[in-house]
Short mmCIF file of C-alpha atoms in Angstrom, two decimals:
data_model
loop_
_atom_site.label_atom_id
_atom_site.label_comp_id
_atom_site.label_asym_id
_atom_site.label_seq_id
_atom_site.Cartn_x
_atom_site.Cartn_y
_atom_site.Cartn_z
CA MET A 1 26.58 -3.70 -20.77
CA THR A 2 27.06 -3.70 -17.47
CA SER A 3 26.62 -6.41 -14.99
CA SER A 4 23.32 -4.25 -14.03
CA GLU A 5 22.08 -3.39 -17.05
CA GLY A 6 19.59 -5.91 -18.57
CA ALA A 7 19.25 -7.46 -14.62
CA PHE A 8 15.72 -6.84 -14.85
CA ALA A 9 14.93 -8.82 -18.18
CA ARG A 10 17.72 -11.86 -17.56
CA ALA A 11 15.72 -12.38 -13.73
CA THR A 12 12.37 -11.79 -14.83
CA GLY A 13 12.46 -12.81 -19.04
CA ARG A 14 10.31 -9.46 -19.26
CA THR A 15 11.55 -6.26 -20.72
CA VAL A 16 11.86 -2.44 -19.41
CA PRO A 17 9.48 -1.32 -20.52
CA ALA A 18 7.44 -4.82 -20.15
CA GLU A 19 5.63 -5.16 -23.43
CA ASP A 20 2.62 -6.20 -21.07
CA GLY A 21 2.92 -3.80 -18.42
CA GLY A 22 2.05 -6.55 -15.78
CA ALA A 23 -1.44 -5.63 -16.57
CA ASP A 24 -2.68 -9.27 -16.77
CA LYS A 25 -2.34 -9.91 -13.22
CA PRO A 26 -3.97 -7.45 -10.59
CA ARG A 27 -5.79 -10.03 -9.23
CA TYR A 28 -2.54 -11.70 -8.20
CA ARG A 29 -0.59 -8.97 -7.17
CA ARG A 30 -3.57 -7.81 -4.45
CA TYR A 31 -2.96 -11.52 -3.21
CA GLN A 32 0.83 -11.29 -2.41
CA TYR A 33 -0.14 -8.04 -1.13
CA ASP A 34 -2.86 -9.40 1.02
CA LEU A 35 -0.32 -11.78 1.88
CA ILE A 36 2.62 -9.02 2.70
CA ALA A 37 1.77 -5.59 3.96
CA PRO A 38 0.11 -7.43 7.65
CA HIS A 39 4.04 -8.12 7.89
CA CYS A 40 5.02 -4.48 6.76
CA GLY A 41 6.07 -1.07 9.40
CA ARG A 42 5.43 2.58 8.15
CA SER A 43 9.35 2.80 5.66
CA VAL A 44 9.35 0.00 3.27
CA LEU A 45 12.59 -0.90 1.44
CA GLU A 46 11.41 -3.30 -2.01
CA VAL A 47 14.67 -4.49 -3.25
CA GLY A 48 14.17 -5.86 -7.03
CA ALA A 49 10.96 -3.82 -7.38
CA GLY A 50 11.19 -3.77 -11.11
CA LEU A 51 8.61 -1.84 -12.75
CA GLY A 52 7.30 -0.80 -9.46
CA GLU A 53 3.74 -2.37 -9.95
CA PHE A 54 4.09 -4.45 -6.60
CA ALA A 55 5.04 -1.02 -4.86
CA ALA A 56 2.36 0.67 -6.28
CA GLN A 57 -0.08 -0.85 -4.12
CA PHE A 58 1.93 0.55 -0.95
CA THR A 59 -0.90 4.17 -0.01
CA GLY A 60 0.06 5.97 3.16
CA LEU A 61 3.70 5.11 4.58
CA ASP A 62 6.00 7.17 5.64
CA ARG A 63 8.26 6.25 3.44
CA LEU A 64 8.86 3.68 0.50
CA VAL A 65 12.09 3.11 -1.01
CA VAL A 66 12.22 1.26 -4.27
CA THR A 67 15.32 0.00 -5.78
CA ASP A 68 16.35 -2.28 -8.31
CA VAL A 69 19.96 -3.24 -10.08
CA ASP A 70 18.79 -2.62 -13.54
CA PRO A 71 19.55 0.69 -13.87
CA ASP A 72 17.00 1.11 -16.71
CA ALA A 73 13.65 -0.13 -13.62
CA VAL A 74 15.03 2.36 -11.92
CA THR A 75 14.72 5.27 -14.18
CA LEU A 76 11.21 3.61 -15.02
CA LEU A 77 10.92 3.47 -11.10
CA LYS A 78 11.53 7.25 -10.86
CA ASN A 79 8.95 8.41 -12.86
CA ARG A 80 6.11 5.77 -12.06
CA PHE A 81 6.26 7.52 -8.46
CA ALA A 82 7.23 11.37 -9.70
CA ASP A 83 4.21 12.47 -8.04
CA ARG A 84 4.47 10.67 -4.71
CA THR A 85 6.81 12.45 -2.35
CA GLU A 86 7.47 9.67 0.58
CA VAL A 87 8.35 7.77 -2.50
CA GLU A 88 12.23 7.50 -2.83
CA ALA A 89 13.82 5.23 -6.39
CA HIS A 90 17.58 4.05 -6.09
CA GLN A 91 20.09 1.91 -7.90
CA PHE A 92 20.46 -1.08 -5.52
CA ASP A 93 23.09 -3.81 -5.82
CA LEU A 94 22.74 -6.56 -2.66
CA ALA A 95 25.62 -8.01 -4.37
CA GLY A 96 27.60 -5.27 -3.30
CA PRO A 97 27.58 -3.02 0.06
CA GLN A 98 24.72 -1.43 -0.20
CA ARG A 99 22.58 -0.12 2.56
CA LEU A 100 20.88 2.67 3.50
CA ASP A 101 22.07 5.42 5.83
CA ARG A 102 18.18 5.80 7.31
CA PRO A 103 17.37 1.81 7.77
CA VAL A 104 14.02 1.25 7.31
CA ASP A 105 10.86 -0.85 8.92
CA THR A 106 10.54 -3.27 6.76
CA ALA A 107 12.62 -4.91 3.68
CA VAL A 108 10.10 -7.01 0.74
CA ALA A 109 11.69 -9.35 -1.59
CA ILE A 110 9.49 -10.70 -3.86
CA ASN A 111 11.66 -13.21 -6.25
CA VAL A 112 14.90 -12.11 -5.47
CA LEU A 113 16.93 -14.51 -2.79
CA GLU A 114 16.15 -17.55 -5.24
CA HIS A 115 19.05 -15.35 -7.82
CA PHE A 116 21.91 -15.67 -5.09
CA GLU A 117 24.22 -18.44 -4.62
CA ASP A 118 24.70 -17.12 -1.11
CA ASP A 119 21.46 -16.47 0.15
CA ALA A 120 22.00 -16.29 3.94
CA HIS A 121 24.64 -13.93 3.50
CA VAL A 122 22.25 -11.80 0.64
CA LEU A 123 19.96 -11.63 3.79
CA ALA A 124 22.34 -10.27 6.70
CA VAL A 125 23.19 -7.76 4.09
CA LEU A 126 19.59 -6.33 3.82
CA ALA A 127 19.33 -6.79 7.26
CA ARG A 128 21.38 -3.64 7.44
CA SER A 129 18.91 -1.29 5.75
CA VAL A 130 16.47 -2.50 8.14
CA VAL A 131 15.86 -0.55 12.14
CA PRO A 132 16.56 -3.22 15.15
CA GLY A 133 13.44 -5.55 15.51
CA GLY A 134 12.47 -4.68 12.34
CA THR A 135 11.25 -7.61 9.66
CA ILE A 136 12.39 -9.01 6.09
CA VAL A 137 9.59 -10.39 4.07
CA LEU A 138 10.32 -12.59 1.60
CA TRP A 139 8.59 -14.40 -1.36
CA VAL A 140 10.13 -16.74 -3.63
CA PRO A 141 9.69 -20.11 -5.47
CA GLY A 142 8.54 -23.06 -3.81
CA TYR A 143 9.45 -26.33 -3.72
CA GLN A 144 12.24 -28.25 -6.08
CA SER A 145 9.96 -30.41 -7.48
CA LEU A 146 8.81 -27.80 -9.74
CA PHE A 147 12.20 -26.06 -10.99
CA SER A 148 12.15 -25.97 -14.74
CA GLU A 149 14.16 -24.69 -17.75
CA PHE A 150 12.45 -21.58 -17.34
CA ASP A 151 13.84 -21.17 -13.81
CA ARG A 152 17.60 -21.97 -15.14
CA ARG A 153 16.77 -19.53 -17.79
CA VAL A 154 15.96 -16.71 -15.46
CA GLY A 155 18.82 -17.38 -13.00
CA HIS A 156 17.52 -19.37 -10.21
CA PHE A 157 20.16 -21.49 -8.02
CA ARG A 158 16.99 -23.22 -6.07
CA ARG A 159 13.06 -23.06 -5.39
CA TYR A 160 12.70 -22.90 -1.64
CA THR A 161 10.43 -24.80 0.95
CA PRO A 162 9.06 -23.63 4.30
CA ALA A 163 12.45 -25.56 6.43
CA THR A 164 15.02 -24.20 3.40
CA LEU A 165 13.70 -21.33 3.38
CA ARG A 166 13.67 -21.15 7.24
CA ASP A 167 16.94 -22.14 7.55
CA ALA A 168 18.30 -19.60 4.86
CA ILE A 169 17.45 -17.01 7.45
CA ARG A 170 18.63 -18.77 10.49
CA ARG A 171 21.65 -19.36 8.93
CA ALA A 172 22.20 -14.88 7.85
CA GLY A 173 21.57 -14.32 11.89
CA LEU A 174 18.00 -13.76 12.09
CA ALA A 175 14.51 -15.03 13.51
CA CYS A 176 12.01 -16.76 11.56
CA GLU A 177 8.74 -15.47 12.90
CA LEU A 178 6.62 -17.38 9.62
CA SER A 179 7.52 -19.65 7.10
CA ARG A 180 4.96 -20.96 5.09
CA PRO A 181 3.40 -22.34 1.35
CA VAL A 182 1.65 -20.17 -0.87
CA ASN A 183 -0.88 -20.77 -4.13
CA LEU A 184 -1.54 -24.29 -3.56
CA LEU A 185 -3.42 -24.35 -7.62
CA GLY A 186 -1.32 -22.18 -9.20
CA GLY A 187 1.54 -24.75 -7.79
CA VAL A 188 -0.56 -27.26 -9.16
CA ALA A 189 -0.37 -25.05 -12.28
CA TRP A 190 2.64 -24.63 -12.66
CA TRP A 191 4.28 -28.18 -12.91
CA ALA A 192 1.03 -28.91 -15.29
CA ALA A 193 2.72 -26.51 -17.45
CA MET A 194 6.34 -26.28 -17.18
CA ARG A 195 6.92 -29.96 -16.11
CA LEU A 196 4.54 -31.24 -17.98
CA GLY A 197 3.96 -29.11 -21.05
CA LYS A 198 7.48 -28.46 -21.30
CA VAL A 199 6.35 -24.31 -21.59
CA GLN A 200 9.28 -22.38 -21.63
CA GLY A 201 7.71 -19.65 -19.71
CA PRO A 202 4.58 -18.00 -18.51
CA ARG A 203 2.44 -17.31 -21.09
CA THR A 204 0.60 -13.72 -21.21
CA GLY A 205 -3.54 -15.50 -22.11
CA ALA A 206 -2.84 -18.07 -19.70
CA VAL A 207 -1.61 -16.10 -16.94
CA GLY A 208 -4.76 -13.74 -17.51
CA VAL A 209 -6.95 -17.16 -16.91
CA TYR A 210 -4.95 -17.71 -14.26
CA ASP A 211 -5.45 -14.39 -12.05
CA ARG A 212 -9.29 -14.19 -13.19
CA VAL A 213 -10.22 -18.20 -12.17
CA LEU A 214 -7.70 -19.29 -10.40
CA VAL A 215 -6.44 -16.65 -8.11
CA PRO A 216 -9.98 -15.73 -6.31
CA ALA A 217 -10.19 -19.75 -5.85
CA THR A 218 -7.22 -20.14 -4.34
CA ARG A 219 -8.22 -17.07 -1.78
CA VAL A 220 -10.85 -19.52 -0.72
CA LEU A 221 -8.97 -22.66 -0.39
CA ASP A 222 -6.20 -20.34 2.41
CA ARG A 223 -9.48 -19.44 4.76
CA LEU A 224 -10.28 -22.99 4.26
CA LEU A 225 -7.69 -24.77 5.33
CA PRO A 226 -3.88 -25.27 6.04
CA ILE A 227 -1.86 -25.47 2.61
CA PRO A 228 0.66 -28.17 2.28
CA PHE A 229 2.36 -27.16 -1.39
CA GLY A 230 2.16 -23.65 -3.23
CA GLN A 231 4.12 -22.48 -6.14
CA SER A 232 5.95 -19.88 -3.61
CA VAL A 233 6.86 -19.98 0.33
CA LEU A 234 5.90 -16.55 2.10
CA ALA A 235 8.12 -15.82 5.49
CA VAL A 236 8.49 -13.34 7.87
CA ALA A 237 12.48 -12.27 9.41
CA ARG A 238 12.66 -10.57 12.08
CA VAL A 239 16.10 -8.76 12.85
CA PRO A 240 18.18 -8.55 15.95
CA ASP A 241 18.83 -5.82 18.15
CA ASP A 242 22.63 -5.94 17.31
CA VAL A 243 22.86 -6.00 13.15
CA PRO A 244 24.88 -2.55 12.60
CA GLN A 245 23.55 0.03 10.22
CA ALA A 246 25.86 2.56 9.30
CA GLY A 247 26.61 2.50 6.04
CA LYS A 248 26.50 3.60 2.39
CA ALA A 249 24.39 7.45 2.30
CA ARG A 250 20.72 7.20 0.68
#
């Protein structure tokens, strides 16, 4: 087995193909999309796209590049998007020198950055596949107080605060335009389950209840008041004009 084979399963605790198909979190994925999409341009690269569940929500783009380090996930992505001419699926390793020859307006990384010890270096590498002035949208696990055995098991080096994520962006030579906590109720539920309940990972039944009940409530809270804490942190980084773009063909 190579280092990339099985990477999706190690990083998420799920299998390829996933037994649940991800069908138990449609409201949560839409919640993520509604927060991320306003910061995306007409061409988008998603790294660590896994089974393509989030990326499938993008429609009407000029170009959508879905990638993963796991070759099994890439095969599934190619099959999933076979009928969409604007979509490309590739194997892409952020730990290596790869970059797109045709850079995109926006790169999206959902629950990816925490898997790398040198997060600033990874962001700098990712920026080379984004046009000057483009954006990198990050969604990462929030707050070290929520760090659990599940985080260790799936290879997380850390969880972030808005300040520590902003610091990683700046160390990568990028400008931070936004860094804030999201999903307050999810953070409370995660703390109760993982820290108090000693749960080893997300359970399908509990995730389904969370998706039906807490996600709609979270949307209401987002509109009513600034939240001081959350299960995740959302950030937007701006790529400067002098980032090198030439690289390996894709």
